[in-house]
CSV table of C-alpha atoms in Angstrom, one decimal:
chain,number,residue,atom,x,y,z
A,290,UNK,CA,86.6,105.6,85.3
A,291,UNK,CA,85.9,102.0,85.8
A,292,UNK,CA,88.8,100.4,84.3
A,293,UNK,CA,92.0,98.7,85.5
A,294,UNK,CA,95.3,100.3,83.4
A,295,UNK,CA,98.4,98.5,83.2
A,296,UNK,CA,101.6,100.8,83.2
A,297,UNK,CA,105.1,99.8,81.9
A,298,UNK,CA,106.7,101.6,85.0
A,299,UNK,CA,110.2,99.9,83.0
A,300,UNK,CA,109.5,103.1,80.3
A,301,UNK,CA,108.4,106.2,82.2
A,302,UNK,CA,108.3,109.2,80.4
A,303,UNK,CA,110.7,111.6,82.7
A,304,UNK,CA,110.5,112.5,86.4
A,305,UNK,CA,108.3,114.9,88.2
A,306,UNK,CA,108.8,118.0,89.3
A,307,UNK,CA,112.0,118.1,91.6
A,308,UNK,CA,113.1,114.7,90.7
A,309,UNK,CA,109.7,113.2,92.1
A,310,UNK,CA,108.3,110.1,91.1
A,311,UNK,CA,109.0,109.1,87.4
A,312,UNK,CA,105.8,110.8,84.8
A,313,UNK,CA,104.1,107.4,83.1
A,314,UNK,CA,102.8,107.2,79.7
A,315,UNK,CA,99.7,105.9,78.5
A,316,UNK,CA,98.7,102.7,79.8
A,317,UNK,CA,100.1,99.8,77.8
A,318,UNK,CA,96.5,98.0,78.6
A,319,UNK,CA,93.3,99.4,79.5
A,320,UNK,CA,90.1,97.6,80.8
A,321,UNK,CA,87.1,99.1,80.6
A,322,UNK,CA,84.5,97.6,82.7
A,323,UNK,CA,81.1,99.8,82.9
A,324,UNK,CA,78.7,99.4,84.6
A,325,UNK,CA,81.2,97.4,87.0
A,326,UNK,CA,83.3,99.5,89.8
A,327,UNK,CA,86.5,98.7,89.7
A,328,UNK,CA,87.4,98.6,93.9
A,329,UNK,CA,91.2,96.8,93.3
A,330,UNK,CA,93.3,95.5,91.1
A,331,UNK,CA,96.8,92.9,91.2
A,332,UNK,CA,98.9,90.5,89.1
A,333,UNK,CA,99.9,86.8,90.3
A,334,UNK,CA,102.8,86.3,91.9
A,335,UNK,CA,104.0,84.8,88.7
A,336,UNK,CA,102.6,87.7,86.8
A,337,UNK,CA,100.7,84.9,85.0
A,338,UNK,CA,96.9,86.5,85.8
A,339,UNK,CA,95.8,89.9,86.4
A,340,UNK,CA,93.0,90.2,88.7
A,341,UNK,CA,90.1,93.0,89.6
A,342,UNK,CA,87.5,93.2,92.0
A,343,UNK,CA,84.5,94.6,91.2
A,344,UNK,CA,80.9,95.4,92.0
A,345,UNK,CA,78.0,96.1,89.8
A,346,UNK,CA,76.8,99.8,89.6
A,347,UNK,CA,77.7,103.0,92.8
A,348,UNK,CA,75.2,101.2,95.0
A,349,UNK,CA,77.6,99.9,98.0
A,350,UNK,CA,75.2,96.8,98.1
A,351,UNK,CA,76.4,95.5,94.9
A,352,UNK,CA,77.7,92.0,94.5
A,353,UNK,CA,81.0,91.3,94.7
A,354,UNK,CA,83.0,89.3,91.6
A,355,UNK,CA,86.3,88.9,91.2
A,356,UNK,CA,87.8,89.0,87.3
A,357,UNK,CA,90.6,87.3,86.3
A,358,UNK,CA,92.6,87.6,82.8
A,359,UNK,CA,95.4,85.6,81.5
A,360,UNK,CA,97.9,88.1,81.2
A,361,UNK,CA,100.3,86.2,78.7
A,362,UNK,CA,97.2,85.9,76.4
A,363,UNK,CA,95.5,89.4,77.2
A,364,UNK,CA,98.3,91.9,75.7
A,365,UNK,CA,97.9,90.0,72.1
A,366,UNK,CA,94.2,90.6,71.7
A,367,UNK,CA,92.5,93.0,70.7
A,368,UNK,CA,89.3,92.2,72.9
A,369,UNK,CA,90.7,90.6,76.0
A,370,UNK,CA,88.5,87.5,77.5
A,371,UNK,CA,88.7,87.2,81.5
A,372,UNK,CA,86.7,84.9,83.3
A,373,UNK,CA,84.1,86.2,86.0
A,374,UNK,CA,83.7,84.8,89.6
A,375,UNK,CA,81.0,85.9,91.8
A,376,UNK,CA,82.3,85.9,95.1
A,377,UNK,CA,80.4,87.8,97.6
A,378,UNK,CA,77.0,89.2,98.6
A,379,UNK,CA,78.6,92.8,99.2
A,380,UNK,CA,81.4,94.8,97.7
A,381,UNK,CA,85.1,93.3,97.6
A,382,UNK,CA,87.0,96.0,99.2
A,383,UNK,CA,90.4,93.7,99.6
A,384,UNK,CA,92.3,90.9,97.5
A,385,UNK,CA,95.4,89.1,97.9
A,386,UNK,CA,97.0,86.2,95.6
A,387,UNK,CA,98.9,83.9,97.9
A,388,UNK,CA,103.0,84.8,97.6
A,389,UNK,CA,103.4,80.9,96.5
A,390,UNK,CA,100.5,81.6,94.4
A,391,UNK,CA,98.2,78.5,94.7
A,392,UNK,CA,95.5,81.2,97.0
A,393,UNK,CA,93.5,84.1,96.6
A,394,UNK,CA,91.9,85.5,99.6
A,395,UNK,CA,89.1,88.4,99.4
A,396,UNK,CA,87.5,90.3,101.7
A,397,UNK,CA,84.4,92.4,101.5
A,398,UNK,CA,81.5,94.3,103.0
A,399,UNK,CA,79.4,90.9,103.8
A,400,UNK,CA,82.0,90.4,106.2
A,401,UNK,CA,83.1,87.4,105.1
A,402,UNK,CA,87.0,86.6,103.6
A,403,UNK,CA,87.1,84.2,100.9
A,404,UNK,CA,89.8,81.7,100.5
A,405,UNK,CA,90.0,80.5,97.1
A,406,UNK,CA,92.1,77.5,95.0
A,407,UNK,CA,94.0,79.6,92.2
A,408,UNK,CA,94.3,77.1,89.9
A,409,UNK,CA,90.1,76.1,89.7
A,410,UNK,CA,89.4,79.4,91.0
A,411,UNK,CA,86.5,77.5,93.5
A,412,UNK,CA,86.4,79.2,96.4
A,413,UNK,CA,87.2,76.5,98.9
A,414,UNK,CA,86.2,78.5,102.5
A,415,UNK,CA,84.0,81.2,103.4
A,416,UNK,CA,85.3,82.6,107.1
A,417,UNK,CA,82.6,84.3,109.0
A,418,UNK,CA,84.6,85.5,112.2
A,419,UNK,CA,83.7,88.8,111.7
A,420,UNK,CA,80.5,91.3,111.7
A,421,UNK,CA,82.0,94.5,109.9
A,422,UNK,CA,83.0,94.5,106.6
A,423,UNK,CA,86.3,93.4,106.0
A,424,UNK,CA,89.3,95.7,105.6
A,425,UNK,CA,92.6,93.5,104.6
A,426,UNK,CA,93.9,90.6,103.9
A,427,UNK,CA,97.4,89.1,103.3
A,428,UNK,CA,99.5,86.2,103.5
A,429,UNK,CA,102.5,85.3,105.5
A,430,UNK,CA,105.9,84.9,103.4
A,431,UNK,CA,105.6,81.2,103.1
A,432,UNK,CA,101.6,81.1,102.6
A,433,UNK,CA,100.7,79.2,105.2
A,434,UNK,CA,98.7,81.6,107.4
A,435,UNK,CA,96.2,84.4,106.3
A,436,UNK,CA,95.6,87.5,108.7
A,437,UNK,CA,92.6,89.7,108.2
A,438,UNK,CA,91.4,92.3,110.0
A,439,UNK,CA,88.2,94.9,110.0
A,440,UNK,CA,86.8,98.0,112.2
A,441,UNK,CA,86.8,95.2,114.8
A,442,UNK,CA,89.1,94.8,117.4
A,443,UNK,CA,91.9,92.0,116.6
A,444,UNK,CA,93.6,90.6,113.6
A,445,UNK,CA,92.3,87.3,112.5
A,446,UNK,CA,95.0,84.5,111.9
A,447,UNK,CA,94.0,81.6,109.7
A,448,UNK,CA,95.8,78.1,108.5
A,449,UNK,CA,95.5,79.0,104.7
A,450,UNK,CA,95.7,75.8,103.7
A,451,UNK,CA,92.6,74.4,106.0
A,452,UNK,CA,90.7,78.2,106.0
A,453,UNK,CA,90.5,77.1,109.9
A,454,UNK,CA,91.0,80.0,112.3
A,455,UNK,CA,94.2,79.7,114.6
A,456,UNK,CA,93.3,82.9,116.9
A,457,UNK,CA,93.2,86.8,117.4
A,458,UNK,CA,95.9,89.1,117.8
A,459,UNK,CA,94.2,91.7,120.0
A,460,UNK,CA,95.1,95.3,119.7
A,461,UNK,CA,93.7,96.9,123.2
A,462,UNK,CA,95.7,97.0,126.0
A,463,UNK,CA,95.3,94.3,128.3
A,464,UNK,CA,96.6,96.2,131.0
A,465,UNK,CA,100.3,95.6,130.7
A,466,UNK,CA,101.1,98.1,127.9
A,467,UNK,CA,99.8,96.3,125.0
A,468,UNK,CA,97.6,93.9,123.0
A,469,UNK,CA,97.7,90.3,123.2
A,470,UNK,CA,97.2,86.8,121.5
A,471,UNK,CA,93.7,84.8,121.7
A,472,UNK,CA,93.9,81.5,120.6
A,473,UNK,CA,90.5,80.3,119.4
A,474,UNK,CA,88.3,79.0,122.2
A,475,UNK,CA,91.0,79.9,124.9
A,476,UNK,CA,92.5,82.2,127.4
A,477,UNK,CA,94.4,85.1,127.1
């Protein structure tokens, strides 16, 4: 429906049938955001900020923005203000906030991931490795590195602090039973 809703998953209302997962009640928050399709939603590591993707209209060629709301601020007003950041030509299919949370990387159908400074929210690299839009992103447990990856062969691994590109971590087999590690410009 084109809206991001925040569950208290600390107050469900009962479990499902058989003991399933617990049954939620109505969303403490809801965001409503027509025209704009909602393609993912996340909070900050710090649960500071709350932040959706979205792209104007059904069209898959719609720009790409990413919105971010202060979340301490947001559940005491009745109409919420977030802040909009265009960040791509395309859809963004993926987003990640950084687990140190200083980054936010995004990935989308121009094919490009964007690496972004939280705290200006200026996106400080575009990396254009890739051809096919881009399928996932996320961050190593101390931040430093970024993978991403698309329909294309390989994972990408970046220095998320310099956006550079370190190398590929292939997936085909390379002949002795599995993928293997490209660094960038160099041999298998």
């Amino acid at each position: 429906d084109n809206s991001v809703h925040v569950y208290d998953m600390r107050k469900p209302t009962g479990r499902g049938v058989g003991g399933g997962q617990p049954k939620l009640s109505a969303p403490m928050e809801s965001f409503h955001l027509d025209p704009q399709r909602v393609e993912g939603c996340c909070f900050s590591p710090n649960g500071q900020h709350l932040c959706a993707t979205t792209r104007k209209g059904e069209s898959m060629e719609g720009m790409g923005a990413v919105r971010v709301w202060e979340w301490k601020n947001t559940i005491q007003q009745t109409s919420p203000k977030y802040h909009v950041y265009d960040g791509h030509a395309g859809p963004i299919y993926t987003h990640t906030f950084s687990p140190d949370g200083s980054r936010l990387a995004t990935g989308g159908g121009d094919a490009i991931v964007g690496l972004w400074e939280v705290e200006s929210m200026v996106c400080i690299k575009a990396i254009t490795n890739r051809s096919k839009l881009i399928r996932s992103v996320a961050f190593s447990h101390d931040s430093k590195l970024l993978a991403n990856c698309t329909e294309e062969d390989g994972i990408d691994l970046i220095d998320a602090t310099k956006g550079e590109t370190i190398g590929t971590v292939s997936l085909s087999p390379s002949g002795s039973g599995g993928g293997n590690f490209r660094i960038r410009g160099g041999a298998d």
